[in-house]
Structures are given as structure tokens and as C-alpha cells.
Coordinates of C-alpha atoms in Angstrom, one line a residue:
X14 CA -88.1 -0.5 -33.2
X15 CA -85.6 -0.7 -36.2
X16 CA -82.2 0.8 -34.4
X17 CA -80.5 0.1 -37.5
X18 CA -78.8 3.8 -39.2
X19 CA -80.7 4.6 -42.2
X20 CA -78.3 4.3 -45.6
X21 CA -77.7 6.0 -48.5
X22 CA -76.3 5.7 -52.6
X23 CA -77.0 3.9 -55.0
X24 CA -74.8 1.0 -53.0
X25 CA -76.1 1.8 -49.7
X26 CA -72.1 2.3 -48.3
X27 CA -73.0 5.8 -46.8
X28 CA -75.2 6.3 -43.1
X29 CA -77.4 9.4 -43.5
X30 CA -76.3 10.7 -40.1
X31 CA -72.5 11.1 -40.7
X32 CA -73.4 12.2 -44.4
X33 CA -74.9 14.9 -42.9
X34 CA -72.9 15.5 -40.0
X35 CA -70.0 16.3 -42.3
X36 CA -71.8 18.7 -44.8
X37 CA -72.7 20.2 -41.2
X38 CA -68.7 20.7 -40.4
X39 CA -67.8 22.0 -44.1
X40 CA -70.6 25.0 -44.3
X41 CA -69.6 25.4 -41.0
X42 CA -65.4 25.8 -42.7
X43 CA -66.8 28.2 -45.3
X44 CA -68.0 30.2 -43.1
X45 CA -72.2 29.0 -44.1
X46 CA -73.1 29.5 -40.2
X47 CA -76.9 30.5 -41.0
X48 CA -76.6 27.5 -43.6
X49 CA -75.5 25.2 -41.1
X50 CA -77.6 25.9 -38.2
X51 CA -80.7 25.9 -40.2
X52 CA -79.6 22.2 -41.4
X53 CA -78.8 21.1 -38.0
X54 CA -82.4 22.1 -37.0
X55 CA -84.3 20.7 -39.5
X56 CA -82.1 17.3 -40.0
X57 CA -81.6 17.3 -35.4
X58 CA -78.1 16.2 -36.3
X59 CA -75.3 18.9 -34.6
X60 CA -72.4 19.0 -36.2
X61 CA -71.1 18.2 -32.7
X62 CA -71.3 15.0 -30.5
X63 CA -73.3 15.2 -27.1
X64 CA -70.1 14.2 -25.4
X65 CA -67.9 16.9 -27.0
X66 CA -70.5 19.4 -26.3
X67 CA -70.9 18.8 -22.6
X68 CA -66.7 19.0 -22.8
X69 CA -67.3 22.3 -24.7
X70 CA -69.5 23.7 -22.0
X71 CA -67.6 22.8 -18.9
X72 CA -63.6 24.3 -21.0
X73 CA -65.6 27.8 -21.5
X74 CA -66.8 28.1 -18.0
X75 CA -64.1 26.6 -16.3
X76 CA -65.5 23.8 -14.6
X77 CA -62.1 21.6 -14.3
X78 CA -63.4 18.9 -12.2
X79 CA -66.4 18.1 -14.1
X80 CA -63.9 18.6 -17.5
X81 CA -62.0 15.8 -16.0
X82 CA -65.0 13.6 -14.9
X83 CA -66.2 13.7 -18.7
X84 CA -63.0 12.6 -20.1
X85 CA -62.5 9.2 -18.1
X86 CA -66.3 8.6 -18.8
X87 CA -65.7 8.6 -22.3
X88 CA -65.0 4.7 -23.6
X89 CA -63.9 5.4 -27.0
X90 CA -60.7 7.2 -25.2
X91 CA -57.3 4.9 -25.5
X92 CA -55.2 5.3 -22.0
X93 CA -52.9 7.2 -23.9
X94 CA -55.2 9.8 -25.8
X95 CA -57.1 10.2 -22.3
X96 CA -53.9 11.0 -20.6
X97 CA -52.8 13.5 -23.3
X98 CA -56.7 15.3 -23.2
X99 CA -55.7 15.3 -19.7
X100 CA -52.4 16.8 -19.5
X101 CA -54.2 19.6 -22.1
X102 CA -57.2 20.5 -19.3
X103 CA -54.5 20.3 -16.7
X104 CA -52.0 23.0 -18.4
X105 CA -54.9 25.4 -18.5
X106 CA -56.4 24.9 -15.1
X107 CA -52.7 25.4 -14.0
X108 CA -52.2 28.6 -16.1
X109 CA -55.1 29.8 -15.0
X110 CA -54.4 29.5 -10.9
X111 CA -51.1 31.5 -11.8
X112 CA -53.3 34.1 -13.6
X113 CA -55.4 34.6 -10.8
X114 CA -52.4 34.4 -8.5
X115 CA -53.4 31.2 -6.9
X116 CA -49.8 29.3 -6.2
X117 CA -50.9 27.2 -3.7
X118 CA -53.5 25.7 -6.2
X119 CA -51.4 25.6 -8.8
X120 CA -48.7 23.6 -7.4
X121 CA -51.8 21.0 -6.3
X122 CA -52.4 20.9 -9.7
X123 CA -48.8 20.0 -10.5
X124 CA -48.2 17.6 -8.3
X125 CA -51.5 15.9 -7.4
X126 CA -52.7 15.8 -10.8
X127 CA -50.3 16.2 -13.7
X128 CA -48.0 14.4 -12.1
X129 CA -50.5 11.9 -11.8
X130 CA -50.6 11.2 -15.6
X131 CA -48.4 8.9 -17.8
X132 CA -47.0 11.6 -20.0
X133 CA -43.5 11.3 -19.0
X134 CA -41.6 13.2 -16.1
X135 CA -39.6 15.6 -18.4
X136 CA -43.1 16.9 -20.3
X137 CA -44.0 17.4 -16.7
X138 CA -41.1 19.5 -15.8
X139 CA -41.1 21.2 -19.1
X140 CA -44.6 22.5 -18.0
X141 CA -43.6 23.7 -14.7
X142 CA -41.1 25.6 -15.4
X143 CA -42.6 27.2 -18.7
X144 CA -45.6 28.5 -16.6
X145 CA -43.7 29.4 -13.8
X146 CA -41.3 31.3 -16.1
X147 CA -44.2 33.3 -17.7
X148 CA -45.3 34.1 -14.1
X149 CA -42.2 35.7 -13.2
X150 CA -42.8 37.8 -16.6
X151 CA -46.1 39.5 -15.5
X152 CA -48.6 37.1 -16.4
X153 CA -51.1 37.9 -14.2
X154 CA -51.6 41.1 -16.0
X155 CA -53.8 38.9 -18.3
X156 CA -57.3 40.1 -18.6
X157 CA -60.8 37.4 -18.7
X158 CA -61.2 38.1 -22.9
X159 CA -57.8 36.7 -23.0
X160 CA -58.3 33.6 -21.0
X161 CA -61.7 32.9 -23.0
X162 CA -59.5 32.9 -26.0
X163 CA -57.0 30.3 -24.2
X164 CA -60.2 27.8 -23.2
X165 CA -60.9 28.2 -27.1
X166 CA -57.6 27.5 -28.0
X167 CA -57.9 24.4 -25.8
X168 CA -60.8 23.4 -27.3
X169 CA -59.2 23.8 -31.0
X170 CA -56.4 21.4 -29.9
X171 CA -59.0 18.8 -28.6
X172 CA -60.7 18.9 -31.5
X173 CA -57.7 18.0 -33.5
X174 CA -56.8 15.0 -30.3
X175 CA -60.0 13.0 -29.7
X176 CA -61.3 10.1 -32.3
X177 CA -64.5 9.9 -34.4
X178 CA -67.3 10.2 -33.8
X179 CA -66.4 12.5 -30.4
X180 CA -65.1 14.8 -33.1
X181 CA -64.8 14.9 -36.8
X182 CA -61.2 15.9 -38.5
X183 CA -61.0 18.9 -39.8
X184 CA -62.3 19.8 -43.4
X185 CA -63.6 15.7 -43.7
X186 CA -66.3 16.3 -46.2
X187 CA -63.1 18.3 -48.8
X188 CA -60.8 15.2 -48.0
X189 CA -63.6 12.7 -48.8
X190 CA -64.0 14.4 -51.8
X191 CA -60.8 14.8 -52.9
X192 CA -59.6 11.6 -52.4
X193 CA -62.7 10.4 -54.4
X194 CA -61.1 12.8 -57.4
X195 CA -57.9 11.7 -56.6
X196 CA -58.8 8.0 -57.1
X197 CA -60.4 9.2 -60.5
X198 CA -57.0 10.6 -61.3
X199 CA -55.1 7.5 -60.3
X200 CA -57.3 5.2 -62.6
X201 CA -57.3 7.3 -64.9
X202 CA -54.9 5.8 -68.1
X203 CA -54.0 8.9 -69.8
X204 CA -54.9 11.7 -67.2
X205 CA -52.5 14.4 -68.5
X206 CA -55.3 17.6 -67.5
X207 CA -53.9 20.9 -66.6
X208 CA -56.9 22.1 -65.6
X209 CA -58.9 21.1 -62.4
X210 CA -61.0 17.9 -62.6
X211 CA -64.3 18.7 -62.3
X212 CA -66.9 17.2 -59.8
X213 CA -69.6 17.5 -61.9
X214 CA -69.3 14.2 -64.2
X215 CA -67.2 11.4 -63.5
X216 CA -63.3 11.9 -64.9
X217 CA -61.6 9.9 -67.7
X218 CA -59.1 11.4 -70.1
X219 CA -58.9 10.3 -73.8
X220 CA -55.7 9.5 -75.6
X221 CA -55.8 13.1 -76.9
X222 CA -54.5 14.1 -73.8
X223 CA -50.8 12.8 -74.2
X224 CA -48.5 13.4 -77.8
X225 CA -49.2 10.1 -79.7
X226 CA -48.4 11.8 -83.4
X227 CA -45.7 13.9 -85.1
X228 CA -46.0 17.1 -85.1
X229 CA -42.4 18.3 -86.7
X230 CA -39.4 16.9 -87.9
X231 CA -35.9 18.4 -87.0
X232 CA -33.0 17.3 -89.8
X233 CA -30.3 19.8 -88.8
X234 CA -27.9 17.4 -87.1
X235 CA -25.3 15.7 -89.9
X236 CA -25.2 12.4 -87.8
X237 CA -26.4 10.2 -85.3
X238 CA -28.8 12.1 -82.8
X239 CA -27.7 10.9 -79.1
X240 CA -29.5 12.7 -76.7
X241 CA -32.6 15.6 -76.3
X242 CA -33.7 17.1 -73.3
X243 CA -36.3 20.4 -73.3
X244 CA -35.1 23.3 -70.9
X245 CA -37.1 23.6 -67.3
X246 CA -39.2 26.6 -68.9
X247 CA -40.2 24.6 -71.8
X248 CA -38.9 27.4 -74.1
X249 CA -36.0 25.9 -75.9
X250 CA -34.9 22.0 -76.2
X251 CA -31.3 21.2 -76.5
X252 CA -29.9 18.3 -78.8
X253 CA -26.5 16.5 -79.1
X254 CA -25.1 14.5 -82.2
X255 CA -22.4 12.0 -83.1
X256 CA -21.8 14.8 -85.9
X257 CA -20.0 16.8 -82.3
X258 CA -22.6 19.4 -81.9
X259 CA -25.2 20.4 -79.7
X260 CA -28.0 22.2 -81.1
X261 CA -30.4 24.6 -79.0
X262 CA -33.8 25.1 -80.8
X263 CA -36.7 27.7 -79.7
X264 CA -40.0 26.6 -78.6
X265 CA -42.5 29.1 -80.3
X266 CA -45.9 29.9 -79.4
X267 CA -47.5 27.7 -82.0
X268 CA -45.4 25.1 -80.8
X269 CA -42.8 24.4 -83.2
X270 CA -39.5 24.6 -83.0
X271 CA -36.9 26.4 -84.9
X272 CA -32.9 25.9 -84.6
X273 CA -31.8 29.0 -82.3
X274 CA -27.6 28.6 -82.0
X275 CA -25.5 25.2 -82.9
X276 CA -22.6 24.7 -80.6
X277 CA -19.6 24.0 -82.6
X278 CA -16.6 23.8 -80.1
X279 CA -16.7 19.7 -79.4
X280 CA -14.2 17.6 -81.6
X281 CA -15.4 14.2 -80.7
X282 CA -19.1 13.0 -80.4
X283 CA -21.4 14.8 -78.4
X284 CA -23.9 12.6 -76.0
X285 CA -25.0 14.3 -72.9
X286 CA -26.4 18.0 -72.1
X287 CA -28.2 19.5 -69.1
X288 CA -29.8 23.0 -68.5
X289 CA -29.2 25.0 -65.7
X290 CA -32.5 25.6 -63.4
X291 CA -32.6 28.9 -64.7
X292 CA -32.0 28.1 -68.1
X293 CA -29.5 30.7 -68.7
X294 CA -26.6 28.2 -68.8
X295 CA -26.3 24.5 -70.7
X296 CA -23.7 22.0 -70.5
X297 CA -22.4 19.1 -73.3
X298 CA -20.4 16.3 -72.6
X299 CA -19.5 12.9 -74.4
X300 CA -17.8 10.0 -73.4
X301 CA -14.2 11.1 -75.6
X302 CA -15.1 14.7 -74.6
X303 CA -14.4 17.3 -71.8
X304 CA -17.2 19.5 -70.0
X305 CA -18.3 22.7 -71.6
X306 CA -21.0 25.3 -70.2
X307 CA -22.6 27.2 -73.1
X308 CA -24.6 30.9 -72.8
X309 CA -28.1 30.5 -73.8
X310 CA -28.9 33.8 -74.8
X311 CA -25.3 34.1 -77.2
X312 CA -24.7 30.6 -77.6
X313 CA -20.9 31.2 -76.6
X314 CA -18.7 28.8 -74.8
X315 CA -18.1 30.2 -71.3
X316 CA -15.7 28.1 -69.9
X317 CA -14.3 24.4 -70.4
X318 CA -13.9 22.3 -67.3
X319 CA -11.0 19.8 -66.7
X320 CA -7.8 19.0 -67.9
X321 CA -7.4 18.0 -71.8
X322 CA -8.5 14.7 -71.3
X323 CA -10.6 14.6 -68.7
X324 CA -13.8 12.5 -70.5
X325 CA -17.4 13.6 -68.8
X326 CA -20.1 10.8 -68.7
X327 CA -22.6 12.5 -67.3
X328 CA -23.5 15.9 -65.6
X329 CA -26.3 17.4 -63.6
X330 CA -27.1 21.1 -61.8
X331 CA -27.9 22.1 -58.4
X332 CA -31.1 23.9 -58.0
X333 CA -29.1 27.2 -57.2
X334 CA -27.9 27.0 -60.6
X335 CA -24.5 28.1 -59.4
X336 CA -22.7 24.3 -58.5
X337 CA -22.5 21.6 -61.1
X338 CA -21.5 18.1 -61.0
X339 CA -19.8 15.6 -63.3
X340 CA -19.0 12.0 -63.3
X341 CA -16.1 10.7 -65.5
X342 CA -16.2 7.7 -67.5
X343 CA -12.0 7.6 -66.4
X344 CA -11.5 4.7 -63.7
X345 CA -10.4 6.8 -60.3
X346 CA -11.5 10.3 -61.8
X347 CA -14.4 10.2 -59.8
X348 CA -17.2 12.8 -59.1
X349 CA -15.9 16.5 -59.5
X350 CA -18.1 19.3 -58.1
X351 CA -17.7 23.1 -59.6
X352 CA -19.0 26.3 -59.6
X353 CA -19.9 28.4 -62.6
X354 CA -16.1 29.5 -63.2
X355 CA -14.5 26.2 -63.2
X356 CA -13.6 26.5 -59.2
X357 CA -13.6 23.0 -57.6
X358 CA -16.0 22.6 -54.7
X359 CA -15.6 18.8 -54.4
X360 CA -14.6 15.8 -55.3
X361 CA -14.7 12.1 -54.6
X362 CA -12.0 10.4 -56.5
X363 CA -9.0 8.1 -55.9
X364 CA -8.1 4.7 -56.6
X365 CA -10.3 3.2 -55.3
X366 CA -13.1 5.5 -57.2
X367 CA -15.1 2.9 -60.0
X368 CA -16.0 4.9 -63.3
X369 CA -19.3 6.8 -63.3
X370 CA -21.6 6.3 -65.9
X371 CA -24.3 8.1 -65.4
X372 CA -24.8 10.3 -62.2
X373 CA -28.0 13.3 -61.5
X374 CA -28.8 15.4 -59.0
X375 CA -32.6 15.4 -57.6
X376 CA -34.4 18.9 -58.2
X377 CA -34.6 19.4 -54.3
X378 CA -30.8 19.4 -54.5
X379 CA -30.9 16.8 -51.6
X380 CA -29.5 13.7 -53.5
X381 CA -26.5 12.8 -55.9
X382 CA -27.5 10.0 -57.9
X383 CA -24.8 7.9 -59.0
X384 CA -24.5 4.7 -61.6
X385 CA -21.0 2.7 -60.5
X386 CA -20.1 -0.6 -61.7
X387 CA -22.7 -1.3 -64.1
X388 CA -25.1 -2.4 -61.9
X389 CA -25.1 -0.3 -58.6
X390 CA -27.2 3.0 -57.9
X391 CA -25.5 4.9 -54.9
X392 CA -28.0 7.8 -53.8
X393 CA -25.9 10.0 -51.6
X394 CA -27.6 13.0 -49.4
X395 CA -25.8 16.1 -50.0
X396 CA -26.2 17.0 -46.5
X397 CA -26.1 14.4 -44.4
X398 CA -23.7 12.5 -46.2
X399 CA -25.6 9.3 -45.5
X400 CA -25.5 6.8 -48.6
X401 CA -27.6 4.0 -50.2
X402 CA -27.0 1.3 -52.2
X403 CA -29.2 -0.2 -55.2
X404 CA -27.9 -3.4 -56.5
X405 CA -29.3 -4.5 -60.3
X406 CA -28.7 -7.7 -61.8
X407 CA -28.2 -6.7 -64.7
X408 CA -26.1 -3.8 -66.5
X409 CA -27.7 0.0 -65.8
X410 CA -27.4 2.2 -69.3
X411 CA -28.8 5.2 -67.9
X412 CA -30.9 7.2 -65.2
X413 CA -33.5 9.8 -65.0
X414 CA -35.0 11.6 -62.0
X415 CA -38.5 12.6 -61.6
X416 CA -39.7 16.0 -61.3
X417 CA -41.3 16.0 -58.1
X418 CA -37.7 14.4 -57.0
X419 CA -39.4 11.2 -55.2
X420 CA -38.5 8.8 -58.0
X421 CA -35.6 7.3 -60.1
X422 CA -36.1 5.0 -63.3
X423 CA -33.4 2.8 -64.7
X424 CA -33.2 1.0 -68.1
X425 CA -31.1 -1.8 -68.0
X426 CA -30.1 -4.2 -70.6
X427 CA -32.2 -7.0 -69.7
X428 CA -35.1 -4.7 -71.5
X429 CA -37.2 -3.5 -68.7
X430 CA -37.0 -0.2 -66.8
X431 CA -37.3 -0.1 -63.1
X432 CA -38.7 2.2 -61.6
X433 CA -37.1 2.9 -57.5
X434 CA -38.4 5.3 -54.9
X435 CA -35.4 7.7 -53.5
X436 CA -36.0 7.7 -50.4
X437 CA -35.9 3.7 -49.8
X438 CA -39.3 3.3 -49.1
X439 CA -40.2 -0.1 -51.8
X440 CA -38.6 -3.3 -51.3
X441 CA -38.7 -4.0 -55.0
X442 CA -39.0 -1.7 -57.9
X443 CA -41.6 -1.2 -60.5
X444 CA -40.8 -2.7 -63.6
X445 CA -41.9 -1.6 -67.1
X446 CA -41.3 -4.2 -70.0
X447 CA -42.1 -4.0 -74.2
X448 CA -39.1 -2.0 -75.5
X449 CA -35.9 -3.3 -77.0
X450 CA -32.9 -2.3 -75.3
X451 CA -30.1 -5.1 -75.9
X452 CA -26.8 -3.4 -77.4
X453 CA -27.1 0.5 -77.2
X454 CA -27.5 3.2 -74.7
X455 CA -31.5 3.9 -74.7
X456 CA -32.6 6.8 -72.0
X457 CA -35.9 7.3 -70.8
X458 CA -37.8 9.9 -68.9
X459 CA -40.7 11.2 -66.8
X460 CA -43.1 13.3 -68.2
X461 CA -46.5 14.7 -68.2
X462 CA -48.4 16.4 -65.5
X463 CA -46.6 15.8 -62.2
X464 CA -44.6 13.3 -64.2
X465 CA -47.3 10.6 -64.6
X466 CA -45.6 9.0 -67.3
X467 CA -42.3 7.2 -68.4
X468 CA -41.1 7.4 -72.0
X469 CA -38.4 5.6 -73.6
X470 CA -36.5 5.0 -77.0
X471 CA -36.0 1.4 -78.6
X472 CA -34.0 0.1 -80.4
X473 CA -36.6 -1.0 -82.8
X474 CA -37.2 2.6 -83.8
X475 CA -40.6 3.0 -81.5
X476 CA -41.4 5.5 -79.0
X477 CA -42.7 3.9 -75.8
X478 CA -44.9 5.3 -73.2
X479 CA -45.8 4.1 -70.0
X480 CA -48.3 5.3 -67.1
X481 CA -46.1 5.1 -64.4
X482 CA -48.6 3.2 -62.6
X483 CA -49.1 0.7 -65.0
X484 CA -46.2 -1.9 -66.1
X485 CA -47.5 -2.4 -70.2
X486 CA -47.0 0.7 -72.4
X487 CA -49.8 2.6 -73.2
X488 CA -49.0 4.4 -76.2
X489 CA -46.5 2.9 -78.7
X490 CA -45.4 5.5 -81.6
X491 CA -43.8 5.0 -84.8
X492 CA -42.1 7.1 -87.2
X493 CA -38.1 6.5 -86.5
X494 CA -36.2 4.3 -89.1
X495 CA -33.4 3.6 -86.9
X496 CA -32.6 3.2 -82.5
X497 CA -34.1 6.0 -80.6
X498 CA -31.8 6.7 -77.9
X499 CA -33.5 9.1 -76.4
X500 CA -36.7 11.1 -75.3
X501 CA -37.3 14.5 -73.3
X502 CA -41.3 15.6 -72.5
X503 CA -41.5 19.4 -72.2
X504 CA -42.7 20.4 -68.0
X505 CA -44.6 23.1 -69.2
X506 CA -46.6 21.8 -72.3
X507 CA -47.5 18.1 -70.8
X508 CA -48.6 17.2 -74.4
X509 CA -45.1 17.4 -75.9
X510 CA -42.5 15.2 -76.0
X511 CA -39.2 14.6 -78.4
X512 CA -37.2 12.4 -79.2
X513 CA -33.5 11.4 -81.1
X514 CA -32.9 8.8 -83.4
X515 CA -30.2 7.3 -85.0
X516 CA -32.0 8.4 -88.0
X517 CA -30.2 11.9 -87.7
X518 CA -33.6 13.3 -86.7
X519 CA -35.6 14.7 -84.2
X520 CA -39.1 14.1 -84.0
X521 CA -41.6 16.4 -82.1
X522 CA -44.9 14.5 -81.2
X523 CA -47.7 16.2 -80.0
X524 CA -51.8 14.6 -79.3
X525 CA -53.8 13.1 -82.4
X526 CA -55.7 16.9 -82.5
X527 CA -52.5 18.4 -83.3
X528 CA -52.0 18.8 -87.6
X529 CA -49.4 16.7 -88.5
X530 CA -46.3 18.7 -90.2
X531 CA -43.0 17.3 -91.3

């Protein structure tokens, strides 16, 4: 006789009895009970393993000793996930001695048998004195529909304890699937969907999905355009110029853009801004300039931050929109922190304090990310105060944070972007190579649906995007007559993204369906 489990797809990878098995479990999670008993009938699969089911029936009648016997017979137990099923049965047949006022029992069970397993002497004494306490408290007021609720509880937890095929994890057949969409996702080059993925057909995303053509061209600025970055509500997009401006255009339905205030208070060239969390607030700063933080809503200057010449490299918000941080571009001026009225929080200066050139702050609000030296990243936890060091061979222009807060990209001028994890976890970065980035300051940025892509300027007036999981653009776009220094892709409309030029423009590219305007 053929013992051999009968297969299924079109590959043969899948045996019919687990297939089933775990469409058994998920009718069984949506609540399908007639569906599922009906299947386990007709296929004689339970959604259960012999083994767990005898366990099942000796927990809800109370048969400890046969509970027990069961576990060591089971072979596909490690010693240390038998002695922690064992510890469970053990904690219940002791609470239950205590309920039924049993103390003699119970402290048998304590010391003949817990004690007996290699759990650790303090879990032990943890035990005792937790049920003891609870004794003292009136627990033997409990009545039997509560202790048939604790054997289920027990139950639940071994569930969760034991290996396959004794039990399957919870919700298995939803995971299988949605790792299989998830690995759809993953492959998929331009996957940019707000919308679910749908099971029904396999997934692949057209170049449609991301902005590959101009949509609008923005010719207010006078000058140079050195930096974009759209607000975190995707309403408005904020600008800065060489001409000493900052411009703060409105997002409108349709999708274009139209210039809502220019800031006018600068008197050298304007090359960094940032937008509050809440988007009530914006700040500029330049390299010859001092920090300003701007009213939205009036487009007023609300306060100026630092002596007269105190320059601002870069600045960043916390997520309470109520502390901000600068770095100077000043040897030994350091990192200031402020509040909303200019109060200092913070600082780490002195003279031993390198300049900053480009610093952010993660949207968790757990990390200050610092650029020192050229070449070294410094990510600093806020509350711990523990520090990490990136070292770069070659010179760091700037630095942008991912949404999600998990990941860091650098461009350097060797021409490549890497591409770090925050939290330390890769060895070596991801690198992302095509662009030109020799002499000037060229930013780049995350973007897309939970920030899937990286875009950057060139200086050979292209556009380049990359999917992050990929190291060769995907998408190169043209349309700039001079450097792009920088690009910003709007969080809420995934198929937008802008970016400044040299050309004193600003150009707002949206997917191929999109009409074309200038």
C-alpha cells in the first residue's frame, strides 16, 4: 500500500491533508463551525491532531496524571517545550487544589512536581507565592463554570506552545496567503496601489502606477530652485530659492498646484525648509541664513531663532510638533533644540562640536540623525542617549528618512546613494547607482506607498527613480535643463512627486494617464 501523502498544484509542493487541515482551522476563525464540521466529515481530516485531542479531553475533565503521561509520550516535544507544557498543566492542577481547599495536595504539587521541572527556581517561586497570594484573597469562592473556563484558557495557551503538526498556528491558512500577496508585492517593480491587492488574479502593477510625466510647471521663483518638500497632508508643497524666498503652493483637488504665500523675510539664499507634523508651522534655513518658523495659514514670520549670525544647515520637527531641532554649518555651534517660541531645550555644542551638515529627526521621534565630518552618520536615541556611528568613504551631501522611520538614504559624492537600516540591523548598505552627483548638493527621497521608492535629482538635469529593493533606476525622467537638486513625493497622493532645478523651476510629474500641462 502506497503510504506516500497524496499532492496537490500544478507543481505538486502542497499535501492534500494539511491543505485541508488548514482551511479546517480558518472556517473554524470566521466563525464557519457548521462549514467546518461538515468538511471534517466528509474529507475525515479534524482540524485537530489525535494527540492534541486526547490532551484536550483529559485538561477539560481534569485528569492531571494522564495529562502528564500524554505530554512525555509525545516525540516531537523538545525538553524545553515539554517542561514549559508541563509547568502550564502543573499551575492549573495546583490552582485548582487551592480552589477546592486541598493544601496538602497542592504543596505535593509544588514540590514533588513543579519543582521537578527545569523551568528555573525563581519561576517556581513566582508561582507559589502568586497562588498562595490569591488564596489568602478568597479564591476558593470560585465556582466549577469558572474553572472550565481556566482548563480552556489552558488549552488556548497550549495551542499557541506546542509545534506542528500537534497544533497548527493560529490563522495559518490568512498568513499563507498573505505572505503569498506579500511576495507579489515585493516583486512587483512599480507596485504603487492604494487599494488592496486582489486574490483573484495574479498582481503586477504597470508603470502607470508611479509619476513618470509632467504634469505642471511652477516658474515663480526668480533664481536657482534649491530645495522642495510637500507637507505631511499632501495639501501644500513648500519651495526655497537662491532668489531668498520660500514659496508655499496649494495642492488642489485636480491636482495642481497654485502659489499660496511667498516668504520674503530671508536676505541671503534660501536652501532648506521643513513642515511641522501638523502642518500648521514651516521652517527655512540656508547655509548664510538664520532659522525662521513661518504660519501656514497667514504666511507670517513668527519668530526668528538664534543670534544674528547664527547659519542653520539643516532642521527637522519632533512628532509633537512643539520641539524643533537645528544643526549649524558654524564649527562648535552644534545641535540646538527649541520649542515653538525660541526657548532652548537642548544643545550639544562646544569645541569640540564638528559642523553639522545635515541632521533629521525619525517620525517616531526616537532618533536624531546627524551628518558630522563629511563622512560620518551619528544616529542618536532621544531617550536612551545611546549613539551609533556610520562611517562613509566618501563625502555625505545629504540625508532623508523614511516614512515608516526604519530607513535612512545617503547620497554621497562618489554617485551612489546608500541606503542604511536605523536600527543597525545590515552590515552593509544598499546601494543605488545611475545618477550624477560630482560637484553640487543633490537630495533624494522616499516615496510612494509605504515608501517603496527612492528618488533623486542629477546633475545631468534627470529625475531618477529607484524601487528601493532594486539597485538600477527604474524610471528615468527628463524635462530639467539644468542640476536638479532636489525632489519631494507627496504621502498622500503616491503618484506625485516634484522636483527643483537649477532651471528656476519646479516641475510636478504625475503617471503617463495624467494630461500633460505646462
Amino acid at each position: 500500500m502506497d503510504s506516500r501523502p497524496t499532492m496537490l498544484g500544478p507543481k505538486g509542493l502542497i499535501k492534500k491533508h494539511e491543505f485541508v487541515r488548514t482551511i479546517i482551522q480558518c472556517l473554524y476563525s470566521l466563525d464557519y463551525k457548521k462549514s467546518a464540521v461538515s468538511l471534517e466529515l466528509e474529507s475525515g481530516i479534524s482540524c485537530k491532531s489525535m494527540d492534541f485531542g486526547l490532551l484536550e479531553s483529559h485538561i477539560l475533565n481534569g485528569n492531571w496524571d494522564a495529562c502528564i503521561d500524554t505530554l512525555y509520550g509525545l516525540n516531537e516535544l523538545t525538553d524545553e517545550t515539554r517542561a514549559s507544557a508541563l509547568f502550564l498543566v502543573c499551575r492549573q492542577r495546583l490552582l485548582e487544589c487551592l480552589i477546592h481547599g486541598d493544601d496538602s495536595s497542592a504543596l505535593s504539587v509544588l514540590r514533588k512536581q513543579v519543582s521537578a521541572l527545569q523551568v528555573g527556581r525563581e519561576k517556581v517561586h513566582d508561582l507559589a507565592f502568586g497562588l498562595f497570594s490569591l488564596k489568602e484573597m478568597g479564591l476558593g469562592k470560585v465556582d466549577g463554570e469558572v474553572i472550565i473556563e481556566l482548563r480552556k484558557k489552558l488549552l488556548s495557551e497550549m495551542e499557541k506552545l506546542l509545534p506542528p503538526p500537534l497544533t497548527l498556528p493560529e490563522r495559518r491558512l490568512e498568513h499563507l496567503v498573505e505572505m503569498a500577496v506579500s511576495g507579489q508585492i515585493d516583486s512587483c517593480m512599480y507596485h504603487n496601489l492604494v487599494d488592496p491587492v486582489s486574490l483573484y488574479e495574479d498582481h503586477r502593477c504597470g508603470r502607470d502606477q508611479i509619476p513618470t510625466e509632467t504634469t505642471q510647471i511652477l516658474t515663480d521663483h526668480k533664481n536657482e530652485v534649491w530645495f522642495v518638500q510637500f507637507s505631511n497632508n499632501g495639501e501644500y508643497l513648500a519651495s526655497s530659492s537662491s532668489d531668498c524666498t520660500a514659496i508655499i503652493w496649494k495642492v488642489l483637488e485636480d491636482g495642481k498646484l497654485t502659489l499660496k504665500h511667498t516668504l520674503r523675510s530671508h536676505h541671503n539664499p534660501v536652501s532648506f525648509v521643513s513642515w511641522s507634523p501638523d502642518d500648521t508651522m514651516l521652517l527655512t534655513c540656508g547655509n548664510a541664513e538664520v532659522l525662521k518658523l513661518w504660519d501656514v495659514e497667514s504666511g507670517t514670520c513668527k519668530h526668528t531663532f538664534g543670534s544674528h549670525g547664527f547659519t542653520v544647515s539643516s532642521c527637522a520637527w519632533f512628532p509633537d510638533s512643539k520641539r524643533l531641532v537645528c544643526g549649524s554649518s558654524d564649527a562648535e555651534k552644534g545641535i540646538y533644540m527649541w520649542d515653538r517660541e525660541g526657548n532652548e531645550i537642548k544643545a550639544w555644542k562646544g569645541t569640540r562640536m564638528p559642523k553639522v551638515l545635515d541632521l533629521a529627526v525619525t517620525p517616531d521621534g526616537e532618533n536624531l540623525i546627524s551628518i558630522f565630518f563629511d563622512k560620518e552618520i551619528r544616529i542618536l536615541n532621544v531617550t536612551t542617549n545611546a549613539e551609533r556611528v556610520i562611517s562613509e568613504k566618501h563625502s555625505i551631501t545629504s540625508l532623508s528618512v523614511s516614512g515608516d522611520s526604519k530607513f535612512l538614504v545617503v547620497n554621497l559624492s562618489s554617485q551612489e546613494i546608500h541606503m542604511w537600516d536605523v536600527d543597525g540591523k545590515w552590515v552593509k548598505p544598499l546601494k543605488y547607482t545611475g545618477h550624477k552627483q560630482e560637484r553640487y548638493v543633490i537630495r533624494s527621497c522616499f516615496g510612494g506607498l509605504n515608501s517603496t521608492f527612492i528618488a533623486s535629482g542629477s546633475e545631468n538635469s534627470q529625475v531618477y527613480i529607484w524601487n528601493r529593493r532594486r539597485p538600477n533606476p527604474i524610471e528615468v525622467l527628463s524635462g530639467h535643463k539644468m542640476t536638479v537638486n532636489c525632489v519631494s513625493w507627496n504621502r498622500k497622493r503616491p503618484q506625485m512627486l516634484a522636483s527643483a532645478s537649477d532651471d528656476q523651476t519646479i516641475r510636478i510629474w504625475g503617471p503617463s494617464s495624467s494630461k500633460k500641462t505646462a
